[in-house]
């Protein structure tokens, strides 16, 4: 089982314990399935470091399918280049339309 944390997990102070109980690393982290990369984000703390982490992973060579997993709190919209490779990077915006940084 792989999870990301929602606002209720963090506000109640249980987030780190939930991740430890499941044997998961701190957010953000990645997991692989055949032909798919899952990128788990912490929507409770969308900061520049996490944006760089995501940008680095989306820009690196990898599977054709990549899925960003986050709590609905993030409401991020991302745009990637219209080509098979993600090597051109992507841009993400928050719910207000401002760049996610």
Short mmCIF file of N, CA and C in Angstrom, two decimals:
data_model
loop_
_atom_site.label_atom_id
_atom_site.label_comp_id
_atom_site.label_asym_id
_atom_site.label_seq_id
_atom_site.Cartn_x
_atom_site.Cartn_y
_atom_site.Cartn_z
N UNK A 1 0.85 -1.17 0.00
CA UNK A 1 0.00 0.00 0.00
C UNK A 1 0.90 1.24 0.00
N UNK A 2 0.58 2.16 -0.87
CA UNK A 2 1.28 3.43 -0.94
C UNK A 2 0.28 4.55 -0.72
N UNK A 3 0.67 5.57 0.03
CA UNK A 3 -0.27 6.65 0.33
C UNK A 3 0.43 8.00 0.22
N UNK A 4 -0.38 9.03 0.16
CA UNK A 4 0.07 10.39 0.39
C UNK A 4 -0.80 10.92 1.52
N UNK A 5 -0.41 12.01 2.12
CA UNK A 5 -1.12 12.52 3.29
C UNK A 5 -2.10 13.62 2.92
N UNK A 6 -3.26 13.57 3.53
CA UNK A 6 -4.24 14.63 3.37
C UNK A 6 -4.17 15.59 4.55
N UNK A 7 -4.94 16.65 4.48
CA UNK A 7 -4.90 17.66 5.54
C UNK A 7 -5.33 17.09 6.89
N UNK A 8 -6.26 16.14 6.92
CA UNK A 8 -6.69 15.57 8.19
C UNK A 8 -5.57 14.76 8.85
N UNK A 9 -4.76 14.08 8.06
CA UNK A 9 -3.63 13.33 8.61
C UNK A 9 -2.64 14.28 9.28
N UNK A 10 -2.35 15.38 8.60
CA UNK A 10 -1.34 16.32 9.08
C UNK A 10 -1.89 17.14 10.25
N UNK A 11 -3.10 17.66 10.13
CA UNK A 11 -3.67 18.48 11.21
C UNK A 11 -3.80 17.70 12.51
N UNK A 12 -4.11 16.41 12.41
CA UNK A 12 -4.24 15.58 13.61
C UNK A 12 -2.88 15.14 14.14
N UNK A 13 -1.81 15.40 13.39
CA UNK A 13 -0.47 15.05 13.82
C UNK A 13 -0.09 13.59 13.62
N UNK A 14 -0.86 12.87 12.79
CA UNK A 14 -0.61 11.45 12.60
C UNK A 14 0.17 11.13 11.32
N UNK A 15 0.42 12.11 10.48
CA UNK A 15 1.03 11.85 9.18
C UNK A 15 2.32 11.06 9.22
N UNK A 16 3.35 11.53 9.93
CA UNK A 16 4.61 10.77 9.96
C UNK A 16 4.44 9.35 10.51
N UNK A 17 3.58 9.19 11.53
CA UNK A 17 3.35 7.86 12.10
C UNK A 17 2.67 6.94 11.09
N UNK A 18 1.75 7.48 10.30
CA UNK A 18 1.08 6.67 9.28
C UNK A 18 2.08 6.17 8.25
N UNK A 19 2.95 7.05 7.80
CA UNK A 19 3.97 6.65 6.82
C UNK A 19 4.90 5.59 7.42
N UNK A 20 5.37 5.81 8.65
CA UNK A 20 6.25 4.83 9.30
C UNK A 20 5.56 3.48 9.46
N UNK A 21 4.30 3.49 9.89
CA UNK A 21 3.55 2.25 10.10
C UNK A 21 3.47 1.43 8.81
N UNK A 22 3.38 2.09 7.70
CA UNK A 22 3.30 1.41 6.41
C UNK A 22 4.67 1.14 5.79
N UNK A 23 5.73 1.54 6.50
CA UNK A 23 7.08 1.33 5.98
C UNK A 23 7.43 2.21 4.80
N UNK A 24 6.80 3.39 4.76
CA UNK A 24 7.02 4.32 3.64
C UNK A 24 7.98 5.44 4.04
N UNK A 25 8.68 6.00 3.07
CA UNK A 25 9.56 7.13 3.35
C UNK A 25 8.75 8.41 3.53
N UNK A 26 9.40 9.45 3.96
CA UNK A 26 8.77 10.77 4.03
C UNK A 26 8.42 11.22 2.62
N UNK A 27 7.41 12.05 2.51
CA UNK A 27 7.02 12.64 1.22
C UNK A 27 8.00 13.74 0.84
N UNK A 28 8.26 13.92 -0.43
CA UNK A 28 7.81 13.18 -1.60
C UNK A 28 8.62 11.90 -1.81
N UNK A 29 8.03 10.95 -2.52
CA UNK A 29 8.73 9.72 -2.86
C UNK A 29 8.14 9.16 -4.16
N UNK A 30 8.86 8.20 -4.75
CA UNK A 30 8.39 7.57 -5.99
C UNK A 30 8.26 6.06 -5.79
N UNK A 31 7.42 5.47 -6.60
CA UNK A 31 7.27 4.02 -6.68
C UNK A 31 7.07 3.66 -8.15
N UNK A 32 7.47 2.44 -8.48
CA UNK A 32 7.40 1.99 -9.87
C UNK A 32 6.45 0.80 -9.99
N UNK A 33 5.71 0.77 -11.05
CA UNK A 33 4.98 -0.39 -11.52
C UNK A 33 5.48 -0.63 -12.94
N UNK A 34 5.23 -1.78 -13.52
CA UNK A 34 5.71 -2.00 -14.88
C UNK A 34 5.22 -0.90 -15.84
N UNK A 35 6.15 -0.12 -16.36
CA UNK A 35 5.84 0.93 -17.32
C UNK A 35 5.23 2.19 -16.74
N UNK A 36 5.15 2.30 -15.41
CA UNK A 36 4.52 3.46 -14.78
C UNK A 36 5.37 3.93 -13.60
N UNK A 37 5.55 5.23 -13.49
CA UNK A 37 6.19 5.82 -12.32
C UNK A 37 5.15 6.63 -11.56
N UNK A 38 5.02 6.37 -10.27
CA UNK A 38 4.12 7.12 -9.39
C UNK A 38 4.95 8.08 -8.56
N UNK A 39 4.55 9.35 -8.55
CA UNK A 39 5.27 10.38 -7.80
C UNK A 39 4.32 10.90 -6.72
N UNK A 40 4.62 10.60 -5.47
CA UNK A 40 3.77 10.97 -4.34
C UNK A 40 4.25 12.29 -3.75
N UNK A 41 3.34 13.28 -3.69
CA UNK A 41 3.68 14.61 -3.19
C UNK A 41 2.98 14.90 -1.87
N UNK A 42 3.50 15.89 -1.17
CA UNK A 42 2.88 16.37 0.06
C UNK A 42 2.16 17.67 -0.26
N UNK A 43 0.85 17.59 -0.49
CA UNK A 43 0.06 18.78 -0.83
C UNK A 43 -0.10 19.72 0.35
N UNK A 44 0.23 19.24 1.56
CA UNK A 44 0.13 20.09 2.75
C UNK A 44 1.28 21.10 2.83
N UNK A 45 2.35 20.83 2.11
CA UNK A 45 3.52 21.72 2.13
C UNK A 45 4.08 21.91 0.72
N UNK A 46 3.33 22.52 -0.19
CA UNK A 46 3.85 22.73 -1.55
C UNK A 46 4.87 23.87 -1.54
N UNK A 47 6.15 23.51 -1.55
CA UNK A 47 7.20 24.51 -1.47
C UNK A 47 8.16 24.36 -2.65
N UNK A 48 9.13 25.25 -2.71
CA UNK A 48 10.07 25.27 -3.83
C UNK A 48 10.90 23.98 -3.89
N UNK A 49 11.26 23.44 -2.75
CA UNK A 49 12.07 22.22 -2.74
C UNK A 49 11.29 21.06 -3.36
N UNK A 50 10.04 20.92 -3.01
CA UNK A 50 9.22 19.85 -3.57
C UNK A 50 8.95 20.08 -5.06
N UNK A 51 8.77 21.32 -5.45
CA UNK A 51 8.58 21.63 -6.87
C UNK A 51 9.83 21.26 -7.67
N UNK A 52 11.01 21.54 -7.12
CA UNK A 52 12.26 21.15 -7.79
C UNK A 52 12.38 19.63 -7.86
N UNK A 53 12.00 18.95 -6.78
CA UNK A 53 12.03 17.48 -6.74
C UNK A 53 11.16 16.92 -7.87
N UNK A 54 9.95 17.46 -8.00
CA UNK A 54 9.03 16.99 -9.03
C UNK A 54 9.56 17.32 -10.42
N UNK A 55 10.03 18.52 -10.62
CA UNK A 55 10.57 18.92 -11.92
C UNK A 55 11.73 18.03 -12.33
N UNK A 56 12.61 17.71 -11.38
CA UNK A 56 13.75 16.85 -11.67
C UNK A 56 13.30 15.46 -12.12
N UNK A 57 12.32 14.91 -11.44
CA UNK A 57 11.85 13.58 -11.80
C UNK A 57 11.09 13.58 -13.12
N UNK A 58 10.29 14.59 -13.38
CA UNK A 58 9.56 14.65 -14.64
C UNK A 58 10.48 14.92 -15.83
N UNK A 59 11.60 15.56 -15.58
CA UNK A 59 12.55 15.87 -16.66
C UNK A 59 13.50 14.73 -16.96
N UNK A 60 13.65 13.80 -16.03
CA UNK A 60 14.59 12.69 -16.20
C UNK A 60 14.01 11.62 -17.12
N UNK A 61 14.88 10.84 -17.76
CA UNK A 61 14.38 9.72 -18.55
C UNK A 61 13.59 8.78 -17.63
N UNK A 62 12.58 8.18 -18.19
CA UNK A 62 11.77 7.26 -17.38
C UNK A 62 10.66 6.66 -18.20
N UNK A 63 9.73 6.01 -17.52
CA UNK A 63 8.64 5.38 -18.25
C UNK A 63 7.76 6.40 -18.96
N UNK A 64 7.03 5.91 -19.94
CA UNK A 64 6.16 6.80 -20.72
C UNK A 64 5.01 7.36 -19.87
N UNK A 65 4.57 6.59 -18.90
CA UNK A 65 3.46 7.01 -18.05
C UNK A 65 3.98 7.39 -16.68
N UNK A 66 3.64 8.61 -16.26
CA UNK A 66 3.98 9.10 -14.93
C UNK A 66 2.72 9.68 -14.31
N UNK A 67 2.48 9.30 -13.06
CA UNK A 67 1.27 9.74 -12.36
C UNK A 67 1.69 10.47 -11.10
N UNK A 68 1.21 11.71 -10.94
CA UNK A 68 1.46 12.47 -9.73
C UNK A 68 0.31 12.21 -8.78
N UNK A 69 0.65 11.73 -7.57
CA UNK A 69 -0.35 11.38 -6.57
C UNK A 69 -0.26 12.40 -5.45
N UNK A 70 -1.39 13.04 -5.17
CA UNK A 70 -1.42 14.05 -4.12
C UNK A 70 -2.82 14.10 -3.53
N UNK A 71 -2.94 14.71 -2.39
CA UNK A 71 -4.25 14.94 -1.79
C UNK A 71 -4.95 16.01 -2.61
N UNK A 72 -6.27 16.05 -2.63
CA UNK A 72 -6.97 17.11 -3.38
C UNK A 72 -6.61 18.51 -2.92
N UNK A 73 -6.00 18.63 -1.76
CA UNK A 73 -5.62 19.94 -1.23
C UNK A 73 -4.73 20.72 -2.21
N UNK A 74 -3.88 20.00 -2.96
CA UNK A 74 -2.93 20.65 -3.84
C UNK A 74 -3.55 21.36 -5.02
N UNK A 75 -4.54 20.75 -5.65
CA UNK A 75 -5.20 21.31 -6.83
C UNK A 75 -4.21 21.87 -7.84
N UNK A 76 -3.10 21.20 -8.05
CA UNK A 76 -2.11 21.69 -9.00
C UNK A 76 -2.49 21.27 -10.42
N UNK A 77 -2.22 22.14 -11.37
CA UNK A 77 -2.40 21.82 -12.78
C UNK A 77 -1.02 21.87 -13.43
N UNK A 78 -0.69 20.84 -14.17
CA UNK A 78 0.64 20.78 -14.78
C UNK A 78 0.51 20.69 -16.29
N UNK A 79 1.48 21.28 -16.97
CA UNK A 79 1.52 21.21 -18.43
C UNK A 79 2.88 20.64 -18.81
N UNK A 80 2.89 19.63 -19.61
CA UNK A 80 4.12 19.02 -20.09
C UNK A 80 4.22 19.24 -21.59
N UNK A 81 5.44 19.19 -22.12
CA UNK A 81 5.59 19.34 -23.58
C UNK A 81 4.80 18.27 -24.32
N UNK A 82 4.30 18.60 -25.49
CA UNK A 82 3.53 17.65 -26.29
C UNK A 82 4.47 16.79 -27.13
N UNK A 83 5.13 15.88 -26.46
CA UNK A 83 5.97 14.91 -27.14
C UNK A 83 6.12 13.71 -26.22
N UNK A 84 6.62 12.62 -26.76
CA UNK A 84 6.69 11.39 -25.98
C UNK A 84 7.61 11.51 -24.78
N UNK A 85 8.69 12.23 -24.90
CA UNK A 85 9.66 12.34 -23.81
C UNK A 85 9.29 13.49 -22.89
N UNK A 86 9.50 13.30 -21.60
CA UNK A 86 9.27 14.38 -20.64
C UNK A 86 10.55 15.20 -20.45
N UNK A 87 11.57 14.96 -21.27
CA UNK A 87 12.86 15.61 -21.05
C UNK A 87 12.78 17.12 -21.17
N UNK A 88 11.72 17.65 -21.76
CA UNK A 88 11.58 19.09 -21.86
C UNK A 88 11.05 19.73 -20.60
N UNK A 89 10.69 18.94 -19.58
CA UNK A 89 10.22 19.48 -18.32
C UNK A 89 8.73 19.78 -18.35
N UNK A 90 8.24 20.37 -17.31
CA UNK A 90 6.83 20.71 -17.20
C UNK A 90 6.70 21.97 -16.35
N UNK A 91 5.50 22.54 -16.33
CA UNK A 91 5.19 23.69 -15.49
C UNK A 91 3.99 23.34 -14.65
N UNK A 92 4.00 23.68 -13.39
CA UNK A 92 2.87 23.41 -12.51
C UNK A 92 2.36 24.71 -11.92
N UNK A 93 1.03 24.78 -11.74
CA UNK A 93 0.41 25.95 -11.16
C UNK A 93 -0.46 25.52 -10.00
N UNK A 94 -0.63 26.40 -9.04
CA UNK A 94 -1.54 26.09 -7.94
C UNK A 94 -2.97 26.48 -8.32
N UNK A 95 -3.90 26.35 -7.37
CA UNK A 95 -5.31 26.57 -7.67
C UNK A 95 -5.62 28.01 -8.08
N UNK A 96 -4.77 28.96 -7.72
CA UNK A 96 -5.00 30.36 -8.09
C UNK A 96 -4.44 30.70 -9.45
N UNK A 97 -3.72 29.75 -10.07
CA UNK A 97 -3.12 30.01 -11.37
C UNK A 97 -1.70 30.56 -11.26
N UNK A 98 -1.18 30.68 -10.04
CA UNK A 98 0.20 31.14 -9.85
C UNK A 98 1.16 29.96 -9.99
N UNK A 99 2.39 30.21 -10.45
CA UNK A 99 3.36 29.12 -10.52
C UNK A 99 3.56 28.51 -9.14
N UNK A 100 3.66 27.20 -9.11
CA UNK A 100 3.87 26.48 -7.84
C UNK A 100 5.33 26.61 -7.49
N UNK A 101 5.63 27.30 -6.43
CA UNK A 101 7.03 27.46 -6.02
C UNK A 101 7.14 27.51 -4.53
#
